[in-house]
């Protein structure tokens, strides 16, 4: 045996050969590092949105177990959802006792959760409007000596009336407390409830210990906050905003490699791919770059231009898909001060982080060829698509790491974004924003010739799908990825059902899509 082949004691990782070591993917955490985040702020300041985004980010990108304990959920379970604004009157001792009961129930479950082994983060989501309440929470947590957790208070402050009103409008449509209620009554009730809290609200200061204060998503105060997890939270929060936003995921049009069933490569588009590119340009102009506004004088609705962004990967097929999208100069207003400025619509930004998962030595092969030339590699991929790494290539976990900066950009961007990318990339972005576990991401349905519209918000993420070029219009689409074998076949089928638009209907003919 040649000396170069001699390796009697190889370094074997638990995940298997060519797999991503999951334990190092989450970053530089010790096995005992734990963090509790106490949310604080008046109603309609985006607390729930911030808490949910933090939880999603930590669990998906850092592989940190994270759970939210929403005191409102406990209150609804104990006393019902249909409670009048008077229930939140702080001078009413009976109702105050009930609210404290809900808080203590959430605290008890939070403590039990944090006592479990391993790195974990717990988020207590409530107004926590008084120093007395916040001191009580700290006392309960600190008397549990075995927790040994870092505690941070995260306060959200919004003093811009237009932002508050926008948040109130969203809450009345989506909050569980107002489900099925008349909109006018819901608005009046919520404003009364907010006034109740304003009467007793005490801002966070140094007496609250370690804290992060977020003011209008523009100014950030960070006090006595250190350590790996707290600093990751600080960095993430500084990229957030709570205003409505939307972005669009589109795979490139059909490529020559798609037609041949080959994976990877840097091929150009087929005639069908070019046709999709032309239709995508119309969609971008009429949907992504437009918004419906109501004329205050006449009450009529009309479409007007809105600033929009365009991102592609560095690969040829995404650039060719975006080639027909018009770059026009429009007049826009800055979100923070209303100043007018000139904006280049869909000014393309090419991003290497959006390149497709690299298949290494399998790049340019069909799945049948991979099964023939590399049967062991084919088998490993079938068994675990998430962590499997192509020889000299990437795994889905590797791609997850390079998509973290992309997600931060999406979180902080206020304009609509059209992202022309690839199946593997969009699977991960979709899974992150739709709240799917990472192990389901490799099975998400991201078909060709379809635009997926995602609108994240405090209570989840809304989705719409637009078929711009139907499968019947293609002689062959080349999408013959093999069905994953057991034990992961059931997981694949479940993920595809959740993401395939199954059960959805479209109010247009995909054979002849209208001008959106």
Short mmCIF file of C-alpha atoms in Angstrom, two decimals:
data_model
loop_
_atom_site.label_atom_id
_atom_site.label_comp_id
_atom_site.label_asym_id
_atom_site.label_seq_id
_atom_site.Cartn_x
_atom_site.Cartn_y
_atom_site.Cartn_z
CA UNK A 1 0.00 0.00 0.00
CA UNK A 2 1.38 3.41 -0.94
CA UNK A 3 2.20 5.68 1.99
CA UNK A 4 -0.27 8.28 0.68
CA UNK A 5 -3.08 5.73 1.02
CA UNK A 6 -2.14 4.59 4.53
CA UNK A 7 -4.56 5.94 7.14
CA UNK A 8 -5.19 3.33 9.84
CA UNK A 9 -6.91 5.75 12.24
CA UNK A 10 -9.00 8.15 10.15
CA UNK A 11 -10.88 11.10 11.61
CA UNK A 12 -14.51 9.96 11.38
CA UNK A 13 -17.30 12.47 12.06
CA UNK A 14 -20.65 11.14 13.40
CA UNK A 15 -22.60 12.48 10.43
CA UNK A 16 -20.63 10.28 8.02
CA UNK A 17 -18.16 10.77 5.20
CA UNK A 18 -18.65 13.93 3.13
CA UNK A 19 -21.29 15.21 5.55
CA UNK A 20 -21.45 18.56 7.30
CA UNK A 21 -20.70 18.33 11.05
CA UNK A 22 -23.96 19.71 12.41
CA UNK A 23 -22.56 20.65 15.80
CA UNK A 24 -20.19 23.23 14.30
CA UNK A 25 -22.76 24.78 12.01
CA UNK A 26 -24.43 26.71 14.80
CA UNK A 27 -21.45 28.84 15.68
CA UNK A 28 -19.24 29.26 18.74
CA UNK A 29 -21.54 28.27 21.62
CA UNK A 30 -20.60 26.28 24.69
CA UNK A 31 -22.84 23.35 25.60
CA UNK A 32 -24.22 25.25 28.60
CA UNK A 33 -24.77 28.71 27.09
CA UNK A 34 -28.35 29.88 27.65
CA UNK A 35 -30.13 33.17 27.10
CA UNK A 36 -33.48 34.60 28.21
CA UNK A 37 -34.91 37.60 26.36
CA UNK A 38 -37.64 39.62 28.11
CA UNK A 39 -39.60 41.61 25.53
CA UNK A 40 -40.88 45.02 26.57
CA UNK A 41 -42.89 47.79 24.93
CA UNK A 42 -46.31 49.29 24.38
CA UNK A 43 -48.82 47.52 22.14
CA UNK A 44 -48.28 48.14 18.39
CA UNK A 45 -44.52 48.63 18.68
CA UNK A 46 -43.54 45.38 16.92
CA UNK A 47 -42.51 43.32 19.97
CA UNK A 48 -44.07 40.08 18.76
CA UNK A 49 -42.59 40.54 15.30
CA UNK A 50 -39.10 41.11 16.72
CA UNK A 51 -39.39 38.14 19.09
CA UNK A 52 -40.58 35.81 16.33
CA UNK A 53 -37.83 36.90 13.93
CA UNK A 54 -35.14 36.40 16.59
CA UNK A 55 -36.45 32.91 17.36
CA UNK A 56 -36.54 31.98 13.68
CA UNK A 57 -33.04 33.27 13.02
CA UNK A 58 -31.43 31.54 15.99
CA UNK A 59 -33.08 28.18 15.33
CA UNK A 60 -32.55 28.11 11.56
CA UNK A 61 -29.08 29.58 11.13
CA UNK A 62 -27.43 28.90 14.49
CA UNK A 63 -29.20 25.59 15.24
CA UNK A 64 -30.08 26.91 18.71
CA UNK A 65 -33.24 25.58 20.34
CA UNK A 66 -35.46 28.62 20.80
CA UNK A 67 -38.99 28.94 22.16
CA UNK A 68 -41.35 31.88 22.62
CA UNK A 69 -43.60 32.15 25.68
CA UNK A 70 -46.30 34.63 24.73
CA UNK A 71 -48.15 35.82 27.83
CA UNK A 72 -51.13 36.78 25.67
CA UNK A 73 -51.53 33.12 24.65
CA UNK A 74 -51.62 32.10 28.31
CA UNK A 75 -54.13 34.86 29.09
CA UNK A 76 -56.40 33.75 26.23
CA UNK A 77 -56.19 30.13 27.36
CA UNK A 78 -57.03 31.04 30.97
CA UNK A 79 -59.65 33.75 30.48
CA UNK A 80 -60.66 33.72 26.81
CA UNK A 81 -59.80 35.92 23.83
CA UNK A 82 -62.82 38.23 23.83
CA UNK A 83 -61.83 40.52 26.67
CA UNK A 84 -62.74 44.24 26.66
CA UNK A 85 -60.14 46.99 26.93
CA UNK A 86 -61.18 47.49 30.56
CA UNK A 87 -59.58 44.15 31.38
CA UNK A 88 -56.22 45.91 30.95
CA UNK A 89 -57.03 48.71 33.41
CA UNK A 90 -54.12 48.65 35.87
CA UNK A 91 -56.28 50.13 38.63
CA UNK A 92 -58.58 47.09 38.56
CA UNK A 93 -57.03 44.75 41.15
CA UNK A 94 -59.11 41.72 40.15
CA UNK A 95 -58.09 41.90 36.50
CA UNK A 96 -54.49 42.71 37.42
CA UNK A 97 -54.39 39.51 39.47
CA UNK A 98 -55.62 37.54 36.44
CA UNK A 99 -52.97 39.07 34.20
CA UNK A 100 -50.28 38.33 36.75
CA UNK A 101 -51.54 34.75 36.85
CA UNK A 102 -51.04 34.48 33.09
CA UNK A 103 -47.55 35.98 33.37
CA UNK A 104 -46.56 33.59 36.16
CA UNK A 105 -47.86 30.62 34.16
CA UNK A 106 -45.68 31.64 31.21
CA UNK A 107 -42.72 32.21 33.55
CA UNK A 108 -43.12 28.76 35.08
CA UNK A 109 -43.05 27.09 31.67
CA UNK A 110 -40.08 29.26 30.64
CA UNK A 111 -38.13 28.14 33.73
CA UNK A 112 -38.91 24.47 33.05
CA UNK A 113 -37.78 24.89 29.44
CA UNK A 114 -34.51 26.59 30.37
CA UNK A 115 -33.65 23.87 32.92
CA UNK A 116 -33.26 21.37 30.11
CA UNK A 117 -29.77 20.48 28.91
CA UNK A 118 -28.07 22.11 25.95
CA UNK A 119 -27.79 25.54 24.37
CA UNK A 120 -31.20 27.19 24.30
CA UNK A 121 -32.94 30.56 24.20
CA UNK A 122 -36.27 31.44 25.80
CA UNK A 123 -38.23 34.57 24.85
CA UNK A 124 -40.91 36.00 27.16
CA UNK A 125 -43.23 38.02 24.92
CA UNK A 126 -45.37 40.57 26.76
CA UNK A 127 -45.64 44.34 27.31
CA UNK A 128 -43.87 44.14 30.70
CA UNK A 129 -44.63 47.84 30.96
CA UNK A 130 -43.65 48.59 34.56
CA UNK A 131 -40.33 48.31 36.37
CA UNK A 132 -42.15 46.39 39.10
CA UNK A 133 -43.25 43.70 36.63
CA UNK A 134 -39.78 43.47 35.07
CA UNK A 135 -38.16 43.27 38.52
CA UNK A 136 -40.57 40.47 39.46
CA UNK A 137 -39.63 38.53 36.33
CA UNK A 138 -35.92 38.90 37.04
CA UNK A 139 -36.45 37.84 40.66
CA UNK A 140 -38.27 34.66 39.60
CA UNK A 141 -35.59 33.79 37.06
CA UNK A 142 -32.62 34.57 39.29
CA UNK A 143 -33.91 32.61 42.27
CA UNK A 144 -33.71 29.53 40.08
CA UNK A 145 -29.97 29.13 40.68
CA UNK A 146 -29.62 26.11 38.45
CA UNK A 147 -30.63 28.11 35.36
CA UNK A 148 -27.36 30.07 35.05
CA UNK A 149 -28.82 32.04 32.14
CA UNK A 150 -27.97 35.43 30.77
CA UNK A 151 -31.00 37.74 30.88
CA UNK A 152 -31.59 40.63 28.46
CA UNK A 153 -34.53 43.03 28.33
CA UNK A 154 -35.38 44.01 24.75
CA UNK A 155 -37.52 47.15 24.54
CA UNK A 156 -39.20 48.31 21.34
CA UNK A 157 -40.08 52.02 21.22
CA UNK A 158 -42.14 53.58 18.43
CA UNK A 159 -43.12 57.26 18.66
CA UNK A 160 -44.04 57.88 15.02
CA UNK A 161 -47.81 58.07 14.76
CA UNK A 162 -47.96 56.87 11.16
CA UNK A 163 -45.99 53.73 12.07
CA UNK A 164 -48.14 53.07 15.12
CA UNK A 165 -51.31 53.42 13.07
CA UNK A 166 -49.95 51.06 10.42
CA UNK A 167 -49.14 48.51 13.12
CA UNK A 168 -52.61 48.90 14.65
CA UNK A 169 -54.21 48.29 11.26
CA UNK A 170 -52.26 45.07 10.92
CA UNK A 171 -53.03 43.90 14.46
CA UNK A 172 -56.77 44.34 14.08
CA UNK A 173 -56.69 42.06 11.01
CA UNK A 174 -54.36 39.38 12.34
CA UNK A 175 -54.19 39.36 16.16
CA UNK A 176 -56.02 36.43 17.85
CA UNK A 177 -57.80 38.88 20.20
CA UNK A 178 -59.72 40.42 17.29
CA UNK A 179 -60.45 37.40 15.17
CA UNK A 180 -63.92 37.68 13.67
CA UNK A 181 -64.62 41.11 15.21
CA UNK A 182 -65.95 44.21 13.48
CA UNK A 183 -62.99 46.30 12.26
CA UNK A 184 -64.25 49.58 13.70
CA UNK A 185 -64.93 48.05 17.11
CA UNK A 186 -61.56 46.32 17.07
CA UNK A 187 -59.80 49.62 16.33
CA UNK A 188 -61.58 51.46 19.14
CA UNK A 189 -60.92 48.65 21.60
CA UNK A 190 -57.24 48.42 20.74
CA UNK A 191 -56.67 52.17 21.10
CA UNK A 192 -58.34 52.05 24.54
CA UNK A 193 -56.16 49.12 25.52
CA UNK A 194 -53.05 50.96 24.38
CA UNK A 195 -54.01 54.00 26.46
CA UNK A 196 -54.30 51.77 29.53
CA UNK A 197 -50.69 50.71 29.08
CA UNK A 198 -49.49 54.24 28.27
CA UNK A 199 -50.80 55.46 31.62
CA UNK A 200 -48.42 53.20 33.56
CA UNK A 201 -45.56 52.62 31.12
CA UNK A 202 -42.02 53.04 32.46
CA UNK A 203 -39.16 52.96 29.90
CA UNK A 204 -36.27 50.56 30.32
CA UNK A 205 -33.15 52.05 31.96
CA UNK A 206 -29.97 50.87 33.69
CA UNK A 207 -31.98 49.58 36.67
CA UNK A 208 -33.27 46.84 34.32
CA UNK A 209 -29.75 45.45 33.88
CA UNK A 210 -28.56 44.21 30.48
CA UNK A 211 -30.85 45.56 27.79
CA UNK A 212 -31.31 46.49 24.16
CA UNK A 213 -33.49 49.48 23.30
CA UNK A 214 -34.79 49.73 19.72
CA UNK A 215 -36.21 53.16 18.83
CA UNK A 216 -38.18 53.39 15.57
CA UNK A 217 -35.85 50.73 14.11
CA UNK A 218 -33.37 53.58 13.62
CA UNK A 219 -31.67 54.15 16.98
CA UNK A 220 -30.25 51.35 19.11
CA UNK A 221 -29.06 51.47 22.71
CA UNK A 222 -27.09 48.44 23.89
CA UNK A 223 -26.27 48.31 27.61
CA UNK A 224 -24.01 45.76 29.32
CA UNK A 225 -24.62 43.08 26.70
CA UNK A 226 -21.82 40.61 25.98
CA UNK A 227 -21.24 37.03 24.90
CA UNK A 228 -21.74 35.09 21.68
CA UNK A 229 -25.53 34.67 21.68
CA UNK A 230 -26.37 38.18 22.99
CA UNK A 231 -24.10 39.76 20.36
CA UNK A 232 -25.69 37.70 17.59
CA UNK A 233 -29.10 38.92 18.80
CA UNK A 234 -27.89 42.54 18.83
CA UNK A 235 -26.54 42.26 15.29
CA UNK A 236 -29.72 40.61 14.01
CA UNK A 237 -32.06 43.11 15.68
CA UNK A 238 -30.17 46.00 14.10
CA UNK A 239 -31.12 44.57 10.70
CA UNK A 240 -34.85 44.31 11.48
CA UNK A 241 -37.83 46.52 10.85
CA UNK A 242 -41.51 45.83 11.49
CA UNK A 243 -43.03 47.48 8.41
CA UNK A 244 -44.89 45.44 5.77
CA UNK A 245 -42.61 44.07 3.10
CA UNK A 246 -42.74 41.57 0.26
CA UNK A 247 -40.24 39.71 -1.84
CA UNK A 248 -40.45 37.35 -4.79
CA UNK A 249 -38.58 34.11 -5.47
CA UNK A 250 -38.13 32.96 -9.05
CA UNK A 251 -35.92 30.22 -10.39
CA UNK A 252 -34.15 30.96 -13.63
CA UNK A 253 -35.92 29.99 -16.84
CA UNK A 254 -35.36 26.51 -18.23
CA UNK A 255 -31.65 26.03 -18.99
CA UNK A 256 -29.97 23.71 -21.48
CA UNK A 257 -28.86 21.58 -18.52
CA UNK A 258 -32.43 21.45 -17.20
CA UNK A 259 -33.51 20.09 -20.55
CA UNK A 260 -30.82 17.40 -20.45
CA UNK A 261 -31.46 16.53 -16.81
CA UNK A 262 -27.95 17.61 -15.76
CA UNK A 263 -27.29 19.26 -12.40
CA UNK A 264 -25.20 22.37 -11.81
CA UNK A 265 -23.13 23.82 -14.63
CA UNK A 266 -23.36 27.29 -16.11
CA UNK A 267 -25.57 26.73 -19.14
CA UNK A 268 -27.68 29.31 -20.92
CA UNK A 269 -31.45 29.30 -21.42
CA UNK A 270 -33.51 27.26 -23.85
CA UNK A 271 -36.19 28.88 -26.01
CA UNK A 272 -38.71 28.04 -23.29
CA UNK A 273 -36.42 29.65 -20.72
CA UNK A 274 -36.23 32.83 -22.79
CA UNK A 275 -40.03 32.90 -23.07
CA UNK A 276 -40.29 32.68 -19.28
CA UNK A 277 -37.75 35.51 -19.00
CA UNK A 278 -39.95 37.73 -21.18
CA UNK A 279 -43.03 36.94 -19.10
CA UNK A 280 -41.08 37.54 -15.89
CA UNK A 281 -40.17 41.01 -17.18
CA UNK A 282 -43.87 41.83 -17.58
CA UNK A 283 -44.60 40.45 -14.11
CA UNK A 284 -41.77 42.52 -12.61
CA UNK A 285 -43.07 45.70 -14.20
CA UNK A 286 -46.75 45.16 -13.40
CA UNK A 287 -46.57 43.47 -9.97
CA UNK A 288 -43.20 43.78 -8.26
CA UNK A 289 -42.65 47.39 -9.31
CA UNK A 290 -46.24 48.58 -8.75
CA UNK A 291 -48.53 49.16 -5.81
CA UNK A 292 -52.25 49.95 -5.59
CA UNK A 293 -53.10 53.28 -3.96
CA UNK A 294 -56.44 54.94 -3.32
CA UNK A 295 -57.07 58.50 -4.47
CA UNK A 296 -58.15 60.39 -1.33
CA UNK A 297 -60.34 62.77 -3.34
CA UNK A 298 -62.20 60.29 -5.55
CA UNK A 299 -61.71 57.02 -3.67
CA UNK A 300 -60.59 55.34 -6.89
CA UNK A 301 -57.77 52.79 -6.84
CA UNK A 302 -54.88 53.01 -9.27
CA UNK A 303 -51.47 51.43 -9.79
CA UNK A 304 -48.39 53.56 -9.25
CA UNK A 305 -44.70 52.74 -9.41
CA UNK A 306 -42.87 51.76 -6.24
CA UNK A 307 -39.10 51.27 -5.80
CA UNK A 308 -38.09 47.64 -6.34
CA UNK A 309 -34.84 45.68 -6.27
CA UNK A 310 -33.48 42.84 -8.40
CA UNK A 311 -30.96 40.25 -7.22
CA UNK A 312 -29.47 37.43 -9.29
CA UNK A 313 -26.71 34.88 -8.79
CA UNK A 314 -23.46 35.11 -10.74
CA UNK A 315 -24.48 32.22 -13.00
CA UNK A 316 -25.42 32.76 -16.62
CA UNK A 317 -28.91 31.29 -16.46
CA UNK A 318 -30.14 33.77 -13.80
CA UNK A 319 -28.63 36.76 -15.59
CA UNK A 320 -30.29 35.72 -18.86
CA UNK A 321 -33.62 35.29 -17.04
CA UNK A 322 -33.41 38.90 -15.82
CA UNK A 323 -32.21 40.38 -19.10
CA UNK A 324 -35.60 41.70 -20.29
CA UNK A 325 -36.53 43.46 -17.05
CA UNK A 326 -36.60 47.22 -17.67
CA UNK A 327 -34.33 49.51 -15.67
CA UNK A 328 -36.20 52.79 -15.50
CA UNK A 329 -35.59 55.88 -13.39
CA UNK A 330 -38.55 56.73 -11.15
CA UNK A 331 -39.17 59.32 -8.46
CA UNK A 332 -39.44 57.83 -4.98
CA UNK A 333 -39.65 59.03 -1.38
CA UNK A 334 -37.34 58.10 1.46
CA UNK A 335 -39.08 56.01 4.09
CA UNK A 336 -37.71 57.96 7.07
CA UNK A 337 -38.20 61.62 6.08
CA UNK A 338 -40.31 61.64 2.91
CA UNK A 339 -37.66 63.37 0.78
CA UNK A 340 -37.95 62.72 -2.95
CA UNK A 341 -35.06 61.14 -4.83
CA UNK A 342 -34.33 59.37 -8.12
CA UNK A 343 -34.37 55.57 -8.04
CA UNK A 344 -33.15 53.18 -10.73
CA UNK A 345 -35.87 50.55 -10.89
CA UNK A 346 -34.59 46.94 -10.82
CA UNK A 347 -30.96 47.97 -10.87
CA UNK A 348 -29.49 44.48 -10.84
CA UNK A 349 -27.26 43.23 -8.04
CA UNK A 350 -25.26 40.07 -8.73
CA UNK A 351 -24.57 38.04 -5.59
CA UNK A 352 -22.22 35.07 -5.34
CA UNK A 353 -24.03 33.90 -2.20
CA UNK A 354 -27.07 33.15 -4.38
CA UNK A 355 -25.19 30.68 -6.61
CA UNK A 356 -26.65 27.19 -6.72
CA UNK A 357 -25.41 24.44 -4.39
CA UNK A 358 -22.12 23.27 -5.93
CA UNK A 359 -22.14 19.58 -6.83
CA UNK A 360 -18.35 19.20 -6.95
CA UNK A 361 -17.24 16.15 -8.96
CA UNK A 362 -20.92 15.52 -9.84
CA UNK A 363 -21.35 18.92 -11.50
CA UNK A 364 -22.71 18.51 -15.01
CA UNK A 365 -23.90 14.92 -14.52
CA UNK A 366 -27.44 13.54 -14.58
CA UNK A 367 -28.75 11.72 -11.50
CA UNK A 368 -28.58 8.47 -13.47
CA UNK A 369 -24.91 9.12 -14.22
CA UNK A 370 -24.20 9.90 -10.57
CA UNK A 371 -25.87 6.63 -9.52
CA UNK A 372 -23.72 4.75 -12.05
CA UNK A 373 -20.35 6.45 -11.45
CA UNK A 374 -20.67 7.16 -7.71
CA UNK A 375 -23.17 4.63 -6.30
CA UNK A 376 -22.04 5.09 -2.69
CA UNK A 377 -22.32 8.89 -2.95
CA UNK A 378 -25.75 8.56 -4.55
CA UNK A 379 -26.86 6.34 -1.68
CA UNK A 380 -25.56 8.74 0.98
CA UNK A 381 -27.39 11.66 -0.60
CA UNK A 382 -30.60 9.65 -0.75
CA UNK A 383 -30.32 8.91 2.97
CA UNK A 384 -29.73 12.48 4.17
CA UNK A 385 -30.02 15.36 1.71
CA UNK A 386 -29.59 18.05 4.37
CA UNK A 387 -26.08 17.22 5.56
CA UNK A 388 -24.77 15.27 2.56
CA UNK A 389 -21.85 17.07 0.91
CA UNK A 390 -20.91 16.31 -2.69
CA UNK A 391 -17.24 15.30 -3.00
CA UNK A 392 -15.34 18.59 -3.48
CA UNK A 393 -18.71 20.29 -3.41
CA UNK A 394 -21.31 21.60 -0.96
CA UNK A 395 -24.16 20.42 1.21
CA UNK A 396 -27.43 22.18 2.02
CA UNK A 397 -25.88 23.02 5.39
CA UNK A 398 -22.93 24.71 3.67
CA UNK A 399 -25.32 26.78 1.58
CA UNK A 400 -27.28 27.70 4.72
CA UNK A 401 -24.17 29.35 6.14
CA UNK A 402 -23.62 31.54 3.08
CA UNK A 403 -27.29 32.51 2.93
CA UNK A 404 -27.19 34.11 6.40
CA UNK A 405 -26.00 37.45 4.96
CA UNK A 406 -28.69 37.26 2.25
CA UNK A 407 -31.40 36.80 4.88
CA UNK A 408 -30.08 39.75 6.91
CA UNK A 409 -30.31 41.89 3.76
CA UNK A 410 -33.89 40.72 3.14
CA UNK A 411 -34.84 41.43 6.77
CA UNK A 412 -33.58 45.02 6.64
CA UNK A 413 -34.69 45.90 3.08
CA UNK A 414 -37.93 47.87 2.80
CA UNK A 415 -38.44 47.77 -0.97
CA UNK A 416 -39.85 44.69 -2.76
CA UNK A 417 -37.09 42.35 -3.98
CA UNK A 418 -37.24 40.03 -6.99
CA UNK A 419 -34.67 37.27 -6.42
CA UNK A 420 -33.86 35.26 -9.55
CA UNK A 421 -32.02 32.25 -8.22
CA UNK A 422 -31.90 28.48 -8.07
CA UNK A 423 -33.88 25.59 -6.62
CA UNK A 424 -31.53 24.79 -3.72
CA UNK A 425 -31.17 28.45 -2.75
CA UNK A 426 -34.91 29.17 -2.85
CA UNK A 427 -35.69 26.00 -0.90
CA UNK A 428 -33.68 27.33 2.04
CA UNK A 429 -35.01 30.90 1.81
CA UNK A 430 -38.58 29.59 1.59
CA UNK A 431 -38.10 27.24 4.55
CA UNK A 432 -36.64 30.03 6.69
CA UNK A 433 -39.43 32.54 6.11
CA UNK A 434 -42.25 29.97 6.15
CA UNK A 435 -41.10 28.51 9.47
CA UNK A 436 -40.21 25.03 8.20
CA UNK A 437 -37.56 22.96 10.01
CA UNK A 438 -34.18 22.86 8.30
CA UNK A 439 -34.45 19.14 7.59
CA UNK A 440 -37.52 19.78 5.42
CA UNK A 441 -35.84 22.46 3.30
CA UNK A 442 -34.26 20.06 0.74
CA UNK A 443 -37.72 18.78 -0.22
CA UNK A 444 -39.58 22.07 -0.70
CA UNK A 445 -41.31 22.38 -4.06
CA UNK A 446 -39.80 25.26 -6.06
CA UNK A 447 -40.94 24.60 -9.64
CA UNK A 448 -39.64 26.25 -12.78
CA UNK A 449 -41.68 29.05 -14.40
CA UNK A 450 -43.32 30.07 -11.12
CA UNK A 451 -42.95 33.19 -8.99
CA UNK A 452 -43.44 32.76 -5.23
CA UNK A 453 -44.51 35.91 -3.36
CA UNK A 454 -43.69 35.92 0.37
CA UNK A 455 -44.89 38.54 2.89
CA UNK A 456 -43.42 37.98 6.39
CA UNK A 457 -45.25 39.47 9.37
CA UNK A 458 -45.54 39.11 13.15
CA UNK A 459 -47.82 36.07 12.99
CA UNK A 460 -46.16 34.13 10.16
CA UNK A 461 -45.64 34.58 6.43
CA UNK A 462 -48.24 34.87 3.67
CA UNK A 463 -47.61 33.16 0.35
CA UNK A 464 -48.91 33.50 -3.21
CA UNK A 465 -47.75 31.60 -6.30
CA UNK A 466 -47.97 32.83 -9.89
CA UNK A 467 -47.51 30.35 -12.74
CA UNK A 468 -46.13 32.35 -15.67
CA UNK A 469 -45.44 29.42 -18.02
CA UNK A 470 -47.30 26.15 -17.55
CA UNK A 471 -45.64 22.76 -17.69
CA UNK A 472 -47.93 21.82 -20.57
CA UNK A 473 -46.20 24.48 -22.69
CA UNK A 474 -42.87 22.66 -22.32
CA UNK A 475 -42.10 19.50 -24.26
CA UNK A 476 -39.79 18.44 -21.42
CA UNK A 477 -38.64 20.27 -18.32
CA UNK A 478 -35.84 17.93 -17.28
CA UNK A 479 -36.84 18.06 -13.61
CA UNK A 480 -36.20 14.41 -12.82
CA UNK A 481 -34.62 14.59 -9.37
CA UNK A 482 -34.91 11.08 -7.91
CA UNK A 483 -37.43 10.41 -5.19
CA UNK A 484 -35.57 10.24 -1.90
CA UNK A 485 -35.58 6.78 -0.40
CA UNK A 486 -36.67 5.80 3.05
CA UNK A 487 -36.26 6.73 5.85
CA UNK A 488 -36.66 10.26 4.48
CA UNK A 489 -39.30 9.67 1.80
CA UNK A 490 -42.22 10.54 4.11
CA UNK A 491 -40.48 13.75 5.18
CA UNK A 492 -39.99 14.69 1.54
CA UNK A 493 -43.64 14.08 0.70
CA UNK A 494 -44.87 16.12 3.70
CA UNK A 495 -42.59 19.06 2.89
CA UNK A 496 -43.66 19.06 -0.75
CA UNK A 497 -47.35 19.07 0.21
CA UNK A 498 -46.76 22.12 2.42
CA UNK A 499 -44.87 24.03 -0.26
CA UNK A 500 -46.33 22.88 -3.56
CA UNK A 501 -49.40 25.07 -3.49
CA UNK A 502 -51.53 21.94 -3.17
CA UNK A 503 -55.13 23.00 -2.79
CA UNK A 504 -54.42 26.53 -4.05
CA UNK A 505 -56.33 27.92 -7.00
CA UNK A 506 -55.26 30.64 -9.38
CA UNK A 507 -57.71 33.10 -10.92
CA UNK A 508 -55.96 33.23 -14.28
CA UNK A 509 -55.10 30.92 -17.17
CA UNK A 510 -51.43 29.89 -16.78
CA UNK A 511 -51.36 29.16 -20.52
CA UNK A 512 -52.02 32.84 -21.16
CA UNK A 513 -51.02 34.82 -18.05
CA UNK A 514 -52.51 38.31 -17.88
CA UNK A 515 -50.60 41.53 -17.35
CA UNK A 516 -50.19 41.52 -13.59
#
